[in-house]
Coordinates of C-alpha atoms and ligand atoms in Angstrom, one line a residue:
Chain P
M26 CA 0.2 0.1 0.6
S27 CA 1.4 3.7 -0.8
R28 CA 1.4 6.5 2.3
S29 CA -1.6 8.5 -0.6
D30 CA -4.0 6.0 -1.0
S31 CA -6.6 5.0 1.1
H32 CA -7.9 8.6 2.3
T33 CA -11.7 10.3 2.3
H34 CA -11.6 13.7 2.5
T35 CA -14.3 16.1 2.9
L36 CA -13.6 18.9 0.2
G37 CA -14.8 22.5 0.4
V38 CA -13.9 23.0 4.1
D39 CA -10.9 25.1 5.0
L40 CA -8.3 24.0 6.3
R41 CA -5.6 25.5 8.7
L42 CA -2.3 25.6 8.7
V43 CA -1.0 25.0 12.2
P44 CA 2.6 24.5 13.3
T45 CA 4.0 21.3 15.0
D46 CA 7.0 19.7 16.0
T47 CA 5.6 16.2 16.8
V48 CA 5.9 13.8 13.8
T49 CA 4.7 9.8 14.4
E50 CA 5.8 7.1 12.5
S51 CA 2.1 6.7 11.1
D52 CA 1.9 10.6 10.0
R53 CA 1.8 11.1 6.1
V54 CA 4.4 14.3 5.2
T55 CA 4.7 15.6 2.7
H56 CA 7.7 19.0 1.6
I57 CA 6.4 21.7 -0.6
D58 CA 8.2 20.1 -3.9
Q59 CA 5.8 17.4 -3.7
L60 CA 2.7 19.3 -4.4
S61 CA 1.0 20.5 -7.8
E62 CA 2.2 24.3 -8.7
Q63 CA -1.4 25.7 -7.9
A64 CA -2.0 23.6 -3.7
Q65 CA 2.1 25.5 -3.8
E66 CA 0.9 28.5 -4.5
T67 CA -2.2 28.3 -2.3
I68 CA 0.3 27.4 0.7
F69 CA 2.8 30.2 -0.5
S70 CA -0.8 32.7 0.0
R71 CA -1.3 31.2 3.4
V72 CA 2.2 30.5 4.8
C73 CA 4.5 33.5 3.7
C74 CA 4.3 37.0 2.0
G75 CA 0.5 37.3 2.1
S76 CA 0.8 40.7 3.0
Q77 CA -0.4 42.1 -0.3
R78 CA -2.9 39.5 -1.7
T79 CA -5.5 37.1 -0.1
Q80 CA -4.9 34.4 1.7
Q81 CA -6.7 31.3 -0.8
L82 CA -9.1 28.8 0.5
L83 CA -7.2 25.7 1.1
T84 CA -9.2 22.0 1.3
E85 CA -8.6 18.8 1.2
T86 CA -7.4 17.5 -1.7
E87 CA -5.4 14.1 -3.0
E88 CA -2.3 15.9 -1.9
L89 CA -3.5 17.6 0.7
H90 CA -4.9 15.4 3.5
R91 CA -6.5 16.2 7.2
G92 CA -3.9 15.9 9.4
D93 CA -1.1 15.2 7.3
I94 CA 2.7 16.9 8.1
L95 CA 3.8 19.8 5.5
V96 CA 7.4 20.5 5.3
F97 CA 7.8 24.5 4.7
T98 CA 9.0 27.3 6.5
D99 CA 8.0 25.5 9.2
Y100 CA 6.5 21.8 10.1
F101 CA 2.2 22.4 9.9
E102 CA -0.1 20.3 10.4
L103 CA -3.4 20.3 8.3
R104 CA -6.3 20.8 10.5
Chain N
M20 CA 0.1 -9.1 -27.8
T21 CA 1.2 -7.7 -24.3
A22 CA 3.2 -4.8 -24.4
S23 CA 6.9 -5.4 -22.2
Y24 CA 8.6 -2.5 -20.3
V25 CA 11.0 -2.9 -18.2
I26 CA 12.3 0.3 -16.3
I27 CA 15.8 0.7 -15.0
G28 CA 15.5 3.0 -11.4
D29 CA 12.9 2.8 -9.0
G30 CA 12.8 6.4 -7.9
I31 CA 10.4 9.1 -8.7
A32 CA 10.7 9.2 -12.1
G33 CA 10.8 5.5 -12.9
S34 CA 8.1 4.6 -10.4
S35 CA 6.1 7.6 -11.6
A36 CA 6.0 5.5 -15.4
A37 CA 5.1 1.8 -13.6
E38 CA 1.9 4.1 -12.4
T39 CA 1.0 5.5 -15.7
L40 CA 2.3 2.1 -17.6
R41 CA -0.4 0.4 -15.8
E42 CA -2.8 3.0 -15.5
E43 CA -2.9 3.4 -19.4
D44 CA -1.9 -0.4 -20.5
P45 CA -3.1 -2.7 -17.2
D46 CA -2.4 -5.8 -19.3
A47 CA 1.4 -5.0 -20.4
D48 CA 3.8 -6.9 -18.5
V49 CA 6.0 -4.1 -16.5
T50 CA 9.4 -4.9 -14.7
V51 CA 11.3 -2.2 -12.3
I52 CA 14.5 -2.7 -11.6
T53 CA 16.5 -1.3 -8.3
D54 CA 19.9 -1.5 -7.2
E55 CA 18.5 0.2 -4.0
G56 CA 17.4 -2.3 -1.0
E57 CA 14.2 -0.5 -0.6
A58 CA 11.2 0.8 -2.6
L59 CA 10.4 3.9 -3.9
Y60 CA 11.2 6.6 -0.5
N61 CA 10.9 10.2 -0.8
R62 CA 14.7 11.3 -1.5
I63 CA 13.3 15.1 -0.9
L64 CA 13.3 14.2 3.3
I65 CA 15.4 11.8 3.6
K66 CA 18.0 15.6 5.3
E67 CA 14.4 16.0 7.8
F68 CA 15.5 11.9 8.9
A69 CA 19.0 13.4 8.7
K70 CA 18.3 16.3 10.8
G71 CA 17.0 13.8 13.2
K72 CA 14.0 15.8 13.1
L73 CA 11.5 12.7 11.3
P74 CA 11.3 9.2 12.2
E75 CA 12.1 6.7 9.0
A76 CA 8.2 5.5 8.9
P77 CA 7.0 8.7 6.4
I78 CA 10.0 8.5 4.7
S79 CA 8.8 5.8 2.4
I80 CA 6.3 5.7 0.1
H81 CA 5.7 2.6 -1.6
D82 CA 6.1 -0.7 0.0
D83 CA 5.6 -4.0 -1.7
S84 CA 2.5 -4.3 -1.3
W85 CA 1.9 -0.9 -3.8
Y86 CA 3.9 -2.8 -6.6
D87 CA 1.9 -6.3 -6.1
E88 CA -1.4 -4.6 -6.0
R89 CA -0.7 -3.4 -9.5
N90 CA 1.0 -6.5 -10.7
I91 CA 4.3 -4.7 -10.9
D92 CA 7.6 -6.6 -10.6
L93 CA 9.8 -4.9 -8.5
K94 CA 13.2 -6.3 -8.5
L95 CA 15.3 -5.0 -5.4
N96 CA 19.2 -5.3 -5.0
T97 CA 19.6 -5.8 -8.9
L98 CA 22.1 -3.6 -10.5
V99 CA 21.5 -3.7 -14.2
T100 CA 24.3 -4.2 -15.8
N101 CA 24.5 -4.1 -19.9
I102 CA 21.5 -3.2 -22.1
D103 CA 21.5 -4.5 -25.6
T104 CA 19.2 -2.3 -27.6
D105 CA 19.7 -4.4 -30.6
A106 CA 18.3 -7.9 -29.0
H107 CA 15.8 -5.5 -27.2
T108 CA 17.4 -7.0 -23.1
V109 CA 18.9 -5.5 -20.3
G110 CA 21.3 -8.2 -18.2
T111 CA 21.7 -7.6 -14.3
H112 CA 24.6 -8.9 -12.0
E113 CA 23.2 -11.9 -11.1
G114 CA 23.6 -12.8 -14.5
E115 CA 19.8 -12.8 -15.9
T116 CA 18.3 -11.5 -19.2
L117 CA 15.3 -9.8 -19.2
E118 CA 13.8 -8.7 -22.4
Y119 CA 11.7 -5.6 -23.3
D120 CA 9.2 -3.9 -25.8
K121 CA 10.0 -0.6 -24.6
L122 CA 12.7 0.5 -21.8
L123 CA 13.0 2.9 -19.9
V124 CA 16.4 4.4 -18.3
A125 CA 15.4 6.6 -14.8
T126 CA 18.9 5.8 -13.2
G127 CA 19.7 9.3 -11.8
G128 CA 22.8 10.2 -10.1
T129 CA 25.9 9.3 -7.9
P130 CA 27.4 11.7 -5.8
T131 CA 30.8 13.1 -7.7
Q132 CA 33.7 12.3 -5.2
L133 CA 36.4 15.0 -4.1
P134 CA 39.4 13.6 -6.0
V135 CA 41.6 14.8 -2.9
E136 CA 43.8 12.4 -0.5
N137 CA 41.8 10.9 2.2
S138 CA 38.4 11.8 0.5
D139 CA 36.9 7.8 1.3
A140 CA 38.2 8.7 5.1
D141 CA 35.7 7.2 7.8
G142 CA 33.5 10.6 8.5
I143 CA 33.0 11.4 5.5
S144 CA 29.8 11.2 3.6
H145 CA 28.2 12.3 0.2
F146 CA 24.2 12.6 0.3
W147 CA 22.1 11.2 -2.6
T148 CA 20.4 7.2 -1.4
F149 CA 18.4 6.9 2.3
Q150 CA 21.8 5.0 3.5
D151 CA 23.4 7.6 3.0
A152 CA 21.0 10.2 5.4
R153 CA 21.0 7.2 8.6
Q154 CA 25.2 7.2 8.2
I155 CA 24.8 11.4 7.8
K156 CA 22.8 11.1 11.0
D157 CA 25.1 9.2 13.3
G158 CA 28.1 10.4 12.3
M159 CA 26.3 13.9 13.0
E160 CA 25.3 12.6 16.3
A161 CA 28.7 11.9 17.3
A162 CA 30.3 14.8 15.9
D163 CA 31.7 17.7 17.4
D164 CA 33.0 19.9 14.3
A165 CA 31.8 18.9 10.7
V166 CA 33.2 20.8 7.5
I167 CA 30.8 20.9 4.5
V168 CA 31.5 20.9 1.0
G169 CA 29.3 22.1 -2.1
A170 CA 27.6 25.7 -2.6
G171 CA 24.6 24.5 -4.0
L172 CA 21.5 22.9 -3.0
L173 CA 22.6 19.8 -1.6
G174 CA 25.3 21.5 0.3
I175 CA 22.6 23.8 2.2
D176 CA 21.0 20.8 3.3
L177 CA 24.4 19.5 5.0
A178 CA 24.9 23.4 6.3
A179 CA 21.1 22.9 7.7
I180 CA 21.8 19.2 9.3
C181 CA 25.1 20.4 10.9
G182 CA 22.9 23.3 12.5
A183 CA 19.9 20.9 13.4
Q184 CA 22.1 18.6 15.2
D185 CA 24.0 21.7 17.3
V186 CA 27.4 20.6 15.3
S187 CA 29.3 23.3 15.0
G188 CA 29.9 24.3 11.5
K189 CA 32.6 25.2 8.6
Y190 CA 31.0 25.6 5.3
L191 CA 34.0 26.1 2.6
M192 CA 32.9 27.4 -0.9
R193 CA 35.3 28.3 -3.4
G194 CA 33.5 31.4 -4.1
N195 CA 32.7 34.2 -2.6
A196 CA 29.1 33.0 -2.1
W197 CA 26.6 30.5 -1.7
W198 CA 25.4 29.3 -5.3
R199 CA 27.0 32.0 -6.7
Y200 CA 25.6 31.1 -10.2
A201 CA 22.4 32.1 -9.4
L202 CA 22.4 34.5 -6.6
S203 CA 23.8 38.0 -5.9
E204 CA 26.5 38.4 -3.0
E205 CA 23.7 40.6 -2.1
G206 CA 21.1 37.7 -1.7
A207 CA 23.2 34.9 -1.1
E208 CA 24.0 37.3 2.0
I209 CA 20.1 36.5 3.6
M210 CA 21.4 33.1 3.4
H211 CA 24.7 33.1 4.5
E212 CA 23.3 34.9 7.7
A213 CA 20.6 32.2 8.0
M214 CA 23.5 29.4 8.6
R215 CA 25.5 31.7 11.0
E216 CA 22.5 31.7 13.1
R217 CA 22.3 28.0 13.1
G218 CA 25.8 27.9 14.5
V219 CA 27.4 27.4 10.5
E220 CA 30.0 29.8 9.6
P221 CA 30.9 30.2 5.9
V222 CA 34.2 30.1 4.9
F223 CA 34.8 32.5 1.2
E224 CA 37.8 31.3 -1.3
S225 CA 38.0 28.7 0.0
G226 CA 38.0 24.6 -0.8
V227 CA 40.0 21.6 0.2
D228 CA 42.6 20.5 -1.0
R229 CA 43.2 17.2 1.0
F230 CA 41.8 15.7 4.5
E231 CA 44.0 14.6 7.3
V232 CA 43.3 11.5 9.4
D233 CA 44.1 9.8 12.5
D234 CA 45.4 6.3 13.0
D235 CA 42.0 4.4 12.4
G236 CA 41.5 6.8 8.8
H237 CA 39.1 8.8 10.7
V238 CA 38.8 12.5 9.8
T239 CA 40.5 15.0 11.4
A240 CA 40.4 18.0 9.9
A241 CA 40.4 19.7 5.7
I242 CA 43.1 22.0 4.4
D243 CA 42.3 24.5 2.4
P244 CA 43.7 25.2 -0.8
N245 CA 45.3 28.5 1.2
G246 CA 46.8 26.2 4.1
D247 CA 44.3 26.7 6.3
R248 CA 43.3 24.0 8.6
Y249 CA 39.5 23.4 9.7
G250 CA 39.5 20.6 12.2
A251 CA 36.4 17.9 11.8
D252 CA 35.3 14.7 13.1
F253 CA 32.6 14.9 10.4
V254 CA 32.6 16.3 6.9
G255 CA 29.5 16.3 4.5
I256 CA 30.3 16.6 0.6
A257 CA 27.7 17.6 -2.0
I258 CA 29.2 18.4 -5.0
G259 CA 27.5 17.7 -8.2
L260 CA 26.6 14.4 -9.6
N261 CA 27.6 11.7 -12.2
F262 CA 24.9 10.2 -14.4
N263 CA 24.5 6.8 -14.2
T264 CA 24.9 6.1 -17.5
E265 CA 27.7 3.3 -17.8
I266 CA 25.0 0.9 -18.3
L267 CA 24.7 2.3 -21.8
Q268 CA 28.5 2.6 -23.0
D269 CA 28.1 -0.2 -25.1
T270 CA 24.7 1.7 -27.2
D271 CA 24.8 3.9 -29.7
V272 CA 22.4 5.9 -26.8
K273 CA 23.6 9.9 -27.1
Q274 CA 24.5 11.3 -24.4
D275 CA 25.9 14.6 -23.5
N276 CA 26.5 15.3 -19.8
G277 CA 23.1 13.1 -19.4
V278 CA 21.4 11.0 -21.7
V279 CA 19.9 13.2 -24.3
V280 CA 15.8 12.7 -25.1
D281 CA 13.4 15.1 -27.5
Q282 CA 10.6 16.3 -25.8
Y283 CA 9.2 13.4 -25.6
M284 CA 11.9 11.8 -23.3
Q285 CA 12.9 9.5 -26.6
T286 CA 16.7 8.7 -27.3
N287 CA 17.9 8.5 -30.0
V288 CA 18.2 4.5 -29.9
E289 CA 14.5 3.2 -31.4
D290 CA 12.3 2.3 -28.2
V291 CA 14.8 3.5 -25.5
Y292 CA 13.4 6.6 -23.3
A293 CA 15.1 8.0 -20.3
A294 CA 13.6 10.5 -17.7
G295 CA 14.5 12.8 -14.2
D296 CA 17.8 13.7 -13.0
L297 CA 19.5 12.2 -15.8
T298 CA 18.2 13.7 -19.1
R299 CA 19.3 16.2 -21.2
F300 CA 16.2 17.1 -22.4
Y301 CA 14.9 19.2 -24.9
D302 CA 12.7 22.1 -23.4
V303 CA 10.2 23.5 -25.3
I304 CA 9.7 27.0 -23.5
L305 CA 13.3 27.5 -23.5
G306 CA 14.3 26.3 -27.3
E307 CA 16.7 24.5 -26.5
Y308 CA 18.3 21.2 -24.3
A309 CA 18.3 21.8 -20.6
Q310 CA 19.0 19.7 -17.7
N311 CA 16.3 20.1 -14.1
G312 CA 17.4 18.4 -10.7
A313 CA 14.0 18.2 -9.0
W314 CA 11.8 16.0 -7.8
G315 CA 8.6 17.4 -9.7
S316 CA 10.5 17.4 -13.0
A317 CA 11.7 13.7 -12.8
K318 CA 8.0 13.0 -11.8
E319 CA 6.3 14.6 -15.0
Q320 CA 9.5 13.5 -17.0
G321 CA 8.3 9.4 -15.7
T322 CA 4.7 10.1 -16.5
I323 CA 5.3 11.5 -20.2
A324 CA 8.0 9.0 -20.8
A325 CA 5.4 6.5 -19.9
K326 CA 3.0 8.2 -21.7
N327 CA 5.2 8.3 -24.9
M328 CA 6.0 4.4 -24.3
I329 CA 2.8 3.7 -25.1
D330 CA 1.7 6.1 -27.9
P331 CA 5.1 7.8 -29.4
E332 CA 5.2 11.1 -29.3
S333 CA 1.7 12.0 -27.9
E334 CA 2.7 14.2 -25.1
E335 CA 5.3 16.9 -24.9
F336 CA 7.4 17.5 -21.8
R337 CA 6.2 21.3 -21.1
W338 CA 7.1 21.8 -17.9
V339 CA 8.3 24.9 -15.4
S340 CA 10.5 23.4 -12.6
S341 CA 10.9 24.7 -8.9
Y342 CA 12.8 23.7 -5.9
S343 CA 12.5 25.6 -2.3
I344 CA 14.7 25.2 0.6
T345 CA 12.2 24.5 3.5
H346 CA 15.7 25.2 6.5
F347 CA 14.6 28.4 7.5
D348 CA 11.8 30.3 8.6
F349 CA 11.4 32.3 5.7
P350 CA 10.8 30.7 1.8
F351 CA 13.6 30.1 -0.9
L352 CA 12.5 29.6 -4.1
S353 CA 14.0 28.9 -7.5
F354 CA 12.2 28.4 -10.4
G355 CA 13.3 27.4 -14.1
H356 CA 16.5 27.5 -15.3
P357 CA 17.9 30.4 -12.8
T358 CA 21.6 30.5 -13.8
L359 CA 21.2 30.3 -17.4
G360 CA 20.5 33.5 -18.9
D361 CA 22.6 36.5 -21.0
D362 CA 20.4 39.2 -18.5
S363 CA 19.1 39.3 -15.1
A364 CA 17.3 41.6 -13.2
E365 CA 17.7 41.8 -9.5
M366 CA 16.3 43.6 -6.5
K367 CA 16.3 43.5 -2.1
H368 CA 13.2 44.4 -1.0
S369 CA 14.2 44.2 3.0
D370 CA 16.7 42.2 4.8
T371 CA 15.5 39.0 4.5
E372 CA 13.5 39.3 0.9
W373 CA 15.2 39.5 -2.3
R374 CA 14.6 38.7 -5.6
R375 CA 16.3 37.7 -9.0
I376 CA 15.4 36.9 -12.6
A377 CA 17.8 35.5 -15.3
I378 CA 16.6 36.4 -18.5
K379 CA 17.7 35.0 -22.2
D380 CA 16.7 36.6 -25.0
G381 CA 14.5 39.0 -23.5
K382 CA 12.0 36.4 -21.9
I383 CA 12.4 34.9 -18.3
V384 CA 14.2 31.8 -18.2
G385 CA 14.3 31.4 -14.4
G386 CA 14.9 32.9 -10.9
V387 CA 15.0 32.8 -7.1
L388 CA 12.9 34.5 -4.8
I389 CA 13.9 34.9 -1.2
G390 CA 11.6 35.9 1.5
D391 CA 8.1 37.3 -0.6
L392 CA 7.1 34.5 -2.9
S393 CA 4.3 36.8 -4.1
P394 CA 5.0 36.8 -8.0
Q395 CA 6.5 33.4 -8.2
S396 CA 3.0 32.7 -10.0
A397 CA 3.4 35.7 -12.3
Y398 CA 7.1 34.9 -13.4
K399 CA 6.3 31.3 -14.3
K400 CA 3.3 31.9 -16.0
L401 CA 5.5 35.0 -18.2
M402 CA 8.2 31.7 -18.5
R403 CA 5.4 29.8 -19.9
D404 CA 3.8 31.5 -22.1
E405 CA 6.9 33.2 -23.6
V406 CA 6.2 36.7 -22.9
P407 CA 9.4 38.8 -24.1
I408 CA 9.6 41.6 -21.3
G409 CA 11.3 44.1 -23.3
D410 CA 12.6 46.9 -21.0
Q411 CA 10.2 46.2 -18.5
K412 CA 12.6 44.7 -15.9
E413 CA 11.8 47.5 -12.8
I414 CA 7.9 46.9 -13.1
L415 CA 8.8 43.8 -12.6
M416 CA 11.1 43.8 -9.8
Q417 CA 8.3 45.7 -8.0
E418 CA 6.7 44.5 -4.9
G419 CA 3.4 43.2 -5.5
F420 CA 4.3 42.8 -9.0
S421 CA 1.3 40.9 -11.1
V422 CA 1.3 40.1 -15.1
D423 CA -1.3 42.8 -15.9
D424 CA 1.7 45.4 -14.7
L425 CA 2.9 45.1 -17.6
A426 CA 2.8 47.3 -21.1
P427 CA 1.4 44.7 -23.5
S428 CA 4.4 43.5 -25.8
K429 CA 4.9 45.0 -29.3
E430 CA 6.7 42.3 -30.1
Q431 CA 4.3 39.3 -31.1
Ligands
FAD524 C1 19.4 15.0 0.1 C2 18.6 15.6 -1.6 C3 17.7 16.8 -1.0 C4 16.9 16.8 -2.2 N1 16.1 18.0 -1.9 C5 15.0 18.2 -3.2 C6 14.4 19.1 -2.6 O1 14.2 20.1 -1.7 N2 13.2 19.3 -4.0 C7 13.6 19.1 -4.9 O2 12.1 19.1 -6.0 N3 14.9 17.9 -5.4 C8 15.6 17.2 -4.2 N4 16.1 16.7 -4.8 C9 16.2 16.1 -5.9 C10 15.2 15.2 -6.0 O3 15.1 14.3 -5.2 C11 15.6 14.7 -7.6 O4 15.5 15.5 -8.3 C12 14.9 13.2 -7.6 O5 15.1 11.9 -6.5 C13 15.4 12.4 -9.1 O6 15.0 11.1 -9.3 P1 15.5 10.3 -10.8 O7 14.4 9.4 -11.0 O8 15.7 11.2 -11.7 O9 16.1 9.6 -10.0 P2 16.7 9.0 -8.2 O10 16.1 9.1 -7.5 O11 18.5 9.1 -8.2 O12 16.7 7.1 -8.6 C14 17.8 6.7 -9.6 C15 17.2 5.0 -9.3 O13 17.9 4.1 -9.7 C16 18.9 4.0 -9.7 N5 19.4 3.0 -10.0 C17 21.2 3.8 -10.6 N6 22.0 2.8 -11.7 C18 21.0 1.6 -11.4 C19 21.1 0.4 -12.1 N7 22.4 0.1 -12.9 N8 21.0 -0.5 -11.8 C20 18.9 -1.0 -10.8 N9 19.0 0.9 -10.4 C21 20.1 1.9 -10.5 C22 19.5 3.9 -8.1 O14 20.1 3.4 -7.3 C23 18.2 5.4 -7.6 O15 17.2 4.7 -7.1 C24 16.8 16.2 -3.4 C25 17.6 15.0 -3.6 C26 18.8 14.8 -2.5 C27 19.6 13.8 -2.3

């Protein structure tokens, strides 16, 4: 099985990016460079340099699931 | 007739090709061969493991059952030693011969060794595989002082591991700045300062002339070309990649510092394709041959190669690559081909905000953004659409720049 398989996601719900220090063996961890350009742009608008632009809605997709850890300028949990 | 596809390499390029082949040709025989002892793992996260911040399990991407479920024959610990493109066969180190209808070479690279005395001493590591990351983690955990060599994107990973493991580090660079082919001194200084804050001191106009070792053969110091001595019980080296192309030496597959492929990932030899880091591909946006060394690009090349292996010349590789550095509390993004170009524009907006774009024949071909990533999608769009930017470089550098700020091009 792949770590990306067998996950149901709730569409349209805005996720929060919460800095975290804890990563467990069972966490799914994604690096920003693994994401599509569109998902990256959404993350950029949420995490950094958002002063001049609107923060985009961050929803669950095939790439990003609630509970995932995202490695970017910090470790963020998607909640 | 059932098609038979053989893929050499189970990195992201080989693995994404296997996945696409299976999705698009459910009846085909698909074989993936790797000399590594583990199935696809997340090469871009092994640095986080080496820092001691991530456990092992999340690094793995596929386990054996992923291949079983897709009826893909995965051969671990198997080195391909030769290819016969006339007979359409590949041979392995165990003497096995496999036949193929279409072959994908996705063998990536191996870190370049530093050609100096004692560079194979204990305590000196190069960085490419998960095994290397395990060794680096152990080495850094036991070390007091480290030396890092290689002023590029992988070298800074080693520097960041050093900082995360609380090891005092000296980062020896040949020039006057980190990644001097893509950043000016002003931009690089933001990175230097971030390294210093983590206990890693950049040393410029330096490098390594030789290493000193103790009686047990463990490294004790690096001596630079100026004769300066840097004591170290751990050394990390990342000075480049040698592409794994030895297996092509008895074939007519064209190479030019990498395997030459067109925009369909086809080599010049019938039924042989290549994808990932080792390709010199025809970049349809740039209009010339180019190279990428990034996860997203390797993944896309694998997917495109697979589609064209099934249906030749059906889909082009058209891609603006990007690469982030995630070690600091500010973002860093490079995109496209930031080291190319005949012109550039750059601007520092604050102590932690800097940007530079590389321009070739009046069009953006790449760039680096530090701190403020907001213009990245606009720059990529201009690059992808091959928009001539004329004399509007200053507008591109403005804070809050958007594509609409540019005057319509007259040159179309
Ligand atoms: C430490 C590190 C950090 C990185 N960080 C980033 C990052 O932050 N962002 C980013 O975009 N990219 C990053 N990269 C680059 C990225 O990982 C690569 O561009 C990508 O993994 C290349 O994939 P590939 O499939 O072409 O090659 P590889 O991943 O190198 O896979 C090639 C495989 O082929 C196998 N092989 C070679 N020869 C043979 C043979 N003869 N027989 C059988 N098997 C063989 C190799 O063992 C290997 O498993 C990083 C790389 C490293 C090493």
